[in-house]
Amino acid sequence: MAVDGSRIAGKVVIITGAASGIGLACARRFAAHGAKVVLADINEAEIDRLAKDFQDQGFSAIAVHCDVAQRFDVRNLVAQAIDSFARIDVLINNAAIIDSAPFLELAEEEFDRVIDTNLKGYFLTGQAVAKQMVAQLQAEKAADPDTPLQPGTIINISSVNAVFALPEHVAYSVSKGGVAQLTRAMALALAEHRIRVNAIGPGSIRSPMLEQVAEDDAIRATMLSQTPLGRFGEPDEIASIAVFLASEAASYITGQTIYADGGRLPLNDTIKTR
């Protein structure tokens, strides 16, 4: 999965859920390749701090407070990205939350909260960014019909739970199943504009969300016993796939989900968390 970093340099990348975990790893990886990063998260104080840290290191970065479930927040996110960097080349839909209740006890409000962020949020952000990408392509073509177009790329962070479900995390499992289908539908809808849409399906990655699920040593041991590679993944391992999918090395890949799960899906087993 060799990627020419020079082809990433200068690209404008929006990353939602950028304050920690996979989102932060993606921001760091893209910035290291010379991309201009837009850090979006509901944790305003943390992304402000991170953007300042990125800038101190010589990277181009801004922070935007954004609840992806709110369309006005999403509209503001796109507007601030354009105001700062004039275009958008890559979107990484990553912001996500998880429920934790048995199915018979899961409240409607909690189900809605998870779906609003994890699925509706991906739709709202993906649609808003795709409209901007299409406008950019049309402007480029109008300015010079012979100039090679620079289509955008959208990457949705999914999960192995798009394939198998967890009974104590029903809303999360449903949302990730929806992300898989949303990715396919978006890829087909945007193919005529040469905008590629793919997903990454992580397994157990060392992140704040893993800490919510793997509450004790027994659960973590069970997870590892059902992961053939015998270890948890690192956020940067997911970020490296995102860079690949955003690069021209993946120019003929769209509508796909790359599962990075340490071999769990081939094992085809679920994890009991309670």
Tab-separated table of C-alpha atoms in Angstrom, residues 2-274:
chain	number	residue	atom	x	y	z
A	2	ALA	CA	2.752	2.409	-0.992
A	3	VAL	CA	1.495	5.961	-1.328
A	4	ASP	CA	3.311	8.869	-2.918
A	5	GLY	CA	2.952	11.508	-0.210
A	6	SER	CA	3.575	14.271	-2.706
A	7	ARG	CA	0.196	13.489	-4.307
A	8	ILE	CA	-1.500	14.119	-0.940
A	9	ALA	CA	0.350	17.374	-0.288
A	10	GLY	CA	-1.864	20.423	-0.633
A	11	LYS	CA	-5.138	18.482	-0.535
A	12	VAL	CA	-7.797	19.885	1.791
A	13	VAL	CA	-9.098	17.192	4.116
A	14	ILE	CA	-12.093	17.453	6.463
A	15	ILE	CA	-12.046	14.958	9.331
A	16	THR	CA	-15.033	14.645	11.643
A	17	GLY	CA	-14.565	13.259	15.113
A	18	ALA	CA	-11.003	14.540	14.914
A	19	ALA	CA	-10.404	15.155	18.618
A	20	SER	CA	-9.230	11.626	19.404
A	21	GLY	CA	-8.768	8.052	18.237
A	22	ILE	CA	-8.979	7.248	14.537
A	23	GLY	CA	-9.975	10.797	13.595
A	24	LEU	CA	-6.931	12.319	15.249
A	25	ALA	CA	-4.664	9.669	13.751
A	26	CYS	CA	-6.037	10.497	10.298
A	27	ALA	CA	-5.444	14.207	10.873
A	28	ARG	CA	-1.847	13.587	11.897
A	29	ARG	CA	-1.156	11.212	9.015
A	30	PHE	CA	-2.618	13.530	6.357
A	31	ALA	CA	-0.862	16.568	7.837
A	32	ALA	CA	2.439	14.691	7.793
A	33	HIS	CA	1.896	14.174	4.042
A	34	GLY	CA	1.418	17.930	3.593
A	35	ALA	CA	-2.375	18.057	3.469
A	36	LYS	CA	-4.390	20.960	4.858
A	37	VAL	CA	-6.594	19.542	7.593
A	38	VAL	CA	-9.924	20.691	8.967
A	39	LEU	CA	-10.414	19.257	12.447
A	40	ALA	CA	-14.137	18.939	13.201
A	41	ASP	CA	-15.556	17.738	16.504
A	42	ILE	CA	-18.107	18.562	19.197
A	43	ASN	CA	-15.211	18.904	21.661
A	44	GLU	CA	-14.408	22.495	20.779
A	45	ALA	CA	-11.710	23.061	23.379
A	46	GLU	CA	-9.758	19.966	22.353
A	47	ILE	CA	-9.800	20.594	18.613
A	48	ASP	CA	-8.823	24.218	19.198
A	49	ARG	CA	-5.848	22.935	21.186
A	50	LEU	CA	-4.993	20.353	18.537
A	51	ALA	CA	-5.218	22.848	15.671
A	52	LYS	CA	-2.838	25.162	17.535
A	53	ASP	CA	-0.472	22.234	18.083
A	54	PHE	CA	-0.608	21.347	14.379
A	55	GLN	CA	0.074	24.963	13.423
A	56	ASP	CA	3.018	25.134	15.839
A	57	GLN	CA	4.480	22.137	14.004
A	58	GLY	CA	4.193	23.975	10.697
A	59	PHE	CA	1.081	22.192	9.422
A	60	SER	CA	-1.940	23.893	7.850
A	61	ALA	CA	-4.889	23.213	10.123
A	62	ILE	CA	-8.080	24.790	11.412
A	63	ALA	CA	-10.603	23.698	14.028
A	64	VAL	CA	-14.369	23.796	13.504
A	65	HIS	CA	-16.886	22.970	16.207
A	66	CYS	CA	-19.428	20.667	14.567
A	67	ASP	CA	-22.209	18.347	15.609
A	68	VAL	CA	-22.625	16.311	12.418
A	69	ALA	CA	-26.237	15.500	13.311
A	70	GLN	CA	-27.091	19.209	12.906
A	71	ARG	CA	-27.317	20.398	9.300
A	72	PHE	CA	-26.514	24.001	10.178
A	73	ASP	CA	-23.316	22.847	11.903
A	74	VAL	CA	-22.445	20.849	8.788
A	75	ARG	CA	-23.167	23.823	6.552
A	76	ASN	CA	-20.874	25.949	8.727
A	77	LEU	CA	-18.167	23.278	8.571
A	78	VAL	CA	-18.129	23.349	4.780
A	79	ALA	CA	-18.230	27.157	4.726
A	80	GLN	CA	-15.282	27.486	7.109
A	81	ALA	CA	-13.252	24.969	5.131
A	82	ILE	CA	-13.872	26.961	1.944
A	83	ASP	CA	-13.151	30.280	3.656
A	84	SER	CA	-9.807	28.972	4.899
A	85	PHE	CA	-8.608	26.766	2.040
A	86	ALA	CA	-10.860	27.581	-0.979
A	87	ARG	CA	-11.724	23.947	-1.762
A	88	ILE	CA	-12.356	20.479	-0.303
A	89	ASP	CA	-10.635	17.386	-1.684
A	90	VAL	CA	-11.216	14.684	0.927
A	91	LEU	CA	-13.855	14.014	3.551
A	92	ILE	CA	-13.341	11.460	6.300
A	93	ASN	CA	-16.684	10.764	7.955
A	94	ASN	CA	-15.563	9.474	11.337
A	95	ALA	CA	-17.629	11.075	14.132
A	96	ALA	CA	-19.466	8.323	15.979
A	97	ILE	CA	-20.933	7.408	19.354
A	98	ILE	CA	-21.997	4.094	20.867
A	99	ASP	CA	-24.952	2.886	22.900
A	100	SER	CA	-24.607	0.398	25.722
A	101	ALA	CA	-27.843	-1.261	26.782
A	102	PRO	CA	-29.519	-4.628	26.248
A	103	PHE	CA	-32.019	-4.570	23.386
A	104	LEU	CA	-35.060	-4.815	25.668
A	105	GLU	CA	-33.834	-1.833	27.683
A	106	LEU	CA	-32.605	0.409	24.854
A	107	ALA	CA	-34.482	3.718	24.988
A	108	GLU	CA	-35.883	5.271	21.840
A	109	GLU	CA	-34.046	8.510	22.584
A	110	GLU	CA	-30.708	6.679	22.812
A	111	PHE	CA	-31.367	4.813	19.569
A	112	ASP	CA	-32.164	8.097	17.823
A	113	ARG	CA	-29.080	9.789	19.269
A	114	VAL	CA	-26.750	7.118	17.892
A	115	ILE	CA	-28.415	6.913	14.481
A	116	ASP	CA	-28.478	10.715	14.165
A	117	THR	CA	-24.717	10.942	14.675
A	118	ASN	CA	-23.429	7.742	13.098
A	119	LEU	CA	-25.678	7.517	10.036
A	120	LYS	CA	-27.627	10.732	9.483
A	121	GLY	CA	-24.447	12.677	10.273
A	122	TYR	CA	-22.558	10.773	7.566
A	123	PHE	CA	-25.363	11.520	5.102
A	124	LEU	CA	-25.553	15.229	5.947
A	125	THR	CA	-21.798	15.759	5.842
A	126	GLY	CA	-21.278	13.549	2.809
A	127	GLN	CA	-24.009	15.305	0.831
A	128	ALA	CA	-22.823	18.810	1.748
A	129	VAL	CA	-19.205	18.054	0.875
A	130	ALA	CA	-20.160	16.214	-2.320
A	131	LYS	CA	-22.124	19.271	-3.511
A	132	GLN	CA	-19.019	21.391	-2.970
A	133	MET	CA	-16.847	18.867	-4.810
A	134	VAL	CA	-19.238	18.817	-7.781
A	135	ALA	CA	-19.243	22.627	-7.878
A	136	GLN	CA	-15.433	22.601	-7.906
A	137	LEU	CA	-15.334	20.143	-10.788
A	138	GLN	CA	-17.816	22.179	-12.792
A	139	ALA	CA	-15.819	25.367	-12.196
A	140	GLU	CA	-12.569	23.685	-13.224
A	141	LYS	CA	-14.138	22.316	-16.401
A	142	ALA	CA	-15.660	25.698	-17.288
A	143	ALA	CA	-12.361	27.503	-16.728
A	144	ASP	CA	-10.330	25.113	-18.876
A	145	PRO	CA	-11.965	22.094	-20.540
A	146	ASP	CA	-8.535	20.565	-21.233
A	147	THR	CA	-7.271	20.717	-17.664
A	148	PRO	CA	-7.325	17.329	-15.894
A	149	LEU	CA	-10.097	17.402	-13.314
A	150	GLN	CA	-9.360	16.899	-9.643
A	151	PRO	CA	-12.252	14.819	-8.293
A	152	GLY	CA	-12.742	14.393	-4.585
A	153	THR	CA	-12.776	11.392	-2.302
A	154	ILE	CA	-15.123	10.515	0.569
A	155	ILE	CA	-14.148	7.918	3.148
A	156	ASN	CA	-16.681	6.638	5.661
A	157	ILE	CA	-15.375	5.005	8.809
A	158	SER	CA	-17.569	1.954	9.264
A	159	SER	CA	-16.926	-1.104	11.456
A	160	VAL	CA	-16.893	-4.885	11.446
A	161	ASN	CA	-20.275	-4.372	13.116
A	162	ALA	CA	-21.617	-3.547	9.667
A	163	VAL	CA	-21.410	-7.314	9.157
A	164	PHE	CA	-22.046	-8.839	12.556
A	165	ALA	CA	-24.065	-7.346	15.386
A	166	LEU	CA	-23.526	-6.892	19.114
A	167	PRO	CA	-26.681	-7.367	21.200
A	168	GLU	CA	-25.613	-4.786	23.794
A	169	HIS	CA	-24.840	-2.209	21.103
A	170	VAL	CA	-27.868	-2.501	18.841
A	171	ALA	CA	-28.064	1.112	17.653
A	172	TYR	CA	-24.344	1.200	16.883
A	173	SER	CA	-24.567	-2.065	14.928
A	174	VAL	CA	-27.578	-0.793	12.969
A	175	SER	CA	-25.841	2.507	12.202
A	176	LYS	CA	-22.739	0.797	10.832
A	177	GLY	CA	-24.846	-1.512	8.680
A	178	GLY	CA	-26.432	1.642	7.303
A	179	VAL	CA	-23.018	3.188	6.656
A	180	ALA	CA	-22.075	0.186	4.499
A	181	GLN	CA	-25.139	0.676	2.304
A	182	LEU	CA	-24.787	4.468	2.313
A	183	THR	CA	-21.237	4.049	1.034
A	184	ARG	CA	-22.403	1.913	-1.883
A	185	ALA	CA	-25.275	4.242	-2.761
A	186	MET	CA	-23.081	7.352	-2.577
A	187	ALA	CA	-20.429	5.703	-4.739
A	188	LEU	CA	-22.979	4.966	-7.467
A	189	ALA	CA	-24.594	8.406	-7.234
A	190	LEU	CA	-21.288	10.275	-7.440
A	191	ALA	CA	-19.453	8.099	-9.973
A	192	GLU	CA	-20.548	10.323	-12.864
A	193	HIS	CA	-18.684	13.150	-11.155
A	194	ARG	CA	-15.625	10.916	-10.666
A	195	ILE	CA	-15.949	11.284	-6.888
A	196	ARG	CA	-14.922	8.057	-5.224
A	197	VAL	CA	-16.648	6.876	-2.033
A	198	ASN	CA	-15.261	4.044	0.089
A	199	ALA	CA	-15.366	2.872	3.679
A	200	ILE	CA	-12.985	1.412	6.209
A	201	GLY	CA	-14.298	-1.186	8.635
A	202	PRO	CA	-12.053	-1.332	11.692
A	203	GLY	CA	-12.095	-4.163	14.193
A	204	SER	CA	-10.917	-3.551	17.753
A	205	ILE	CA	-8.760	-0.420	17.615
A	206	ARG	CA	-7.111	1.187	20.643
A	207	SER	CA	-9.337	4.238	21.036
A	208	PRO	CA	-11.722	5.873	23.521
A	209	MET	CA	-14.590	3.856	22.013
A	210	LEU	CA	-12.762	0.593	22.671
A	211	GLU	CA	-12.432	1.618	26.313
A	212	GLN	CA	-16.220	1.975	26.472
A	213	VAL	CA	-16.765	-1.525	25.104
A	214	ALA	CA	-13.843	-3.375	26.689
A	215	GLU	CA	-14.638	-2.486	30.264
A	216	ASP	CA	-12.441	-5.108	31.971
A	217	ASP	CA	-9.625	-7.577	31.393
A	218	ALA	CA	-12.003	-10.485	30.770
A	219	ILE	CA	-13.737	-8.721	27.879
A	220	ARG	CA	-10.426	-7.631	26.393
A	221	ALA	CA	-9.121	-11.196	26.635
A	222	THR	CA	-12.226	-12.481	24.848
A	223	MET	CA	-11.760	-9.910	22.085
A	224	LEU	CA	-8.155	-10.931	21.587
A	225	SER	CA	-9.041	-14.627	21.583
A	226	GLN	CA	-11.411	-13.935	18.687
A	227	THR	CA	-8.880	-11.852	16.751
A	228	PRO	CA	-6.539	-14.165	14.809
A	229	LEU	CA	-3.661	-11.659	14.773
A	230	GLY	CA	-3.877	-11.650	18.571
A	231	ARG	CA	-3.661	-7.908	19.187
A	232	PHE	CA	-5.671	-4.710	19.055
A	233	GLY	CA	-5.166	-2.427	16.097
A	234	GLU	CA	-3.706	1.050	16.334
A	235	PRO	CA	-5.511	4.184	15.085
A	236	ASP	CA	-2.610	4.968	12.768
A	237	GLU	CA	-3.126	1.642	10.997
A	238	ILE	CA	-6.588	2.858	10.005
A	239	ALA	CA	-5.223	6.281	9.079
A	240	SER	CA	-2.743	4.691	6.669
A	241	ILE	CA	-5.650	3.023	4.827
A	242	ALA	CA	-7.453	6.368	4.650
A	243	VAL	CA	-4.410	7.988	3.041
A	244	PHE	CA	-4.253	5.144	0.522
A	245	LEU	CA	-7.952	5.481	-0.362
A	246	ALA	CA	-7.552	9.248	-0.787
A	247	SER	CA	-4.572	8.829	-3.097
A	248	GLU	CA	-4.319	8.046	-6.795
A	249	ALA	CA	-3.011	4.616	-5.813
A	250	ALA	CA	-6.697	3.798	-5.189
A	251	SER	CA	-8.004	5.577	-8.292
A	252	TYR	CA	-10.079	2.585	-9.482
A	253	ILE	CA	-11.604	1.738	-6.098
A	254	THR	CA	-15.074	2.973	-5.223
A	255	GLY	CA	-18.091	1.592	-3.373
A	256	GLN	CA	-15.913	-0.752	-1.317
A	257	THR	CA	-15.264	-1.360	2.376
A	258	ILE	CA	-11.779	-2.353	3.466
A	259	TYR	CA	-11.973	-4.304	6.720
A	260	ALA	CA	-8.961	-3.910	8.999
A	261	ASP	CA	-9.879	-6.264	11.821
A	262	GLY	CA	-6.965	-8.565	12.532
A	263	GLY	CA	-8.788	-11.451	10.856
A	264	ARG	CA	-12.010	-11.395	12.872
A	265	LEU	CA	-14.417	-11.465	9.925
A	266	PRO	CA	-12.897	-14.603	8.387
A	267	LEU	CA	-13.202	-16.180	11.842
A	268	ASN	CA	-16.874	-15.145	11.745
A	269	ASP	CA	-17.382	-14.921	15.498
A	270	THR	CA	-19.006	-12.325	17.726
A	271	ILE	CA	-17.906	-10.932	21.064
A	272	LYS	CA	-19.911	-11.201	24.233
A	273	THR	CA	-19.464	-7.986	26.155
A	274	ARG	CA	-21.602	-8.775	29.185
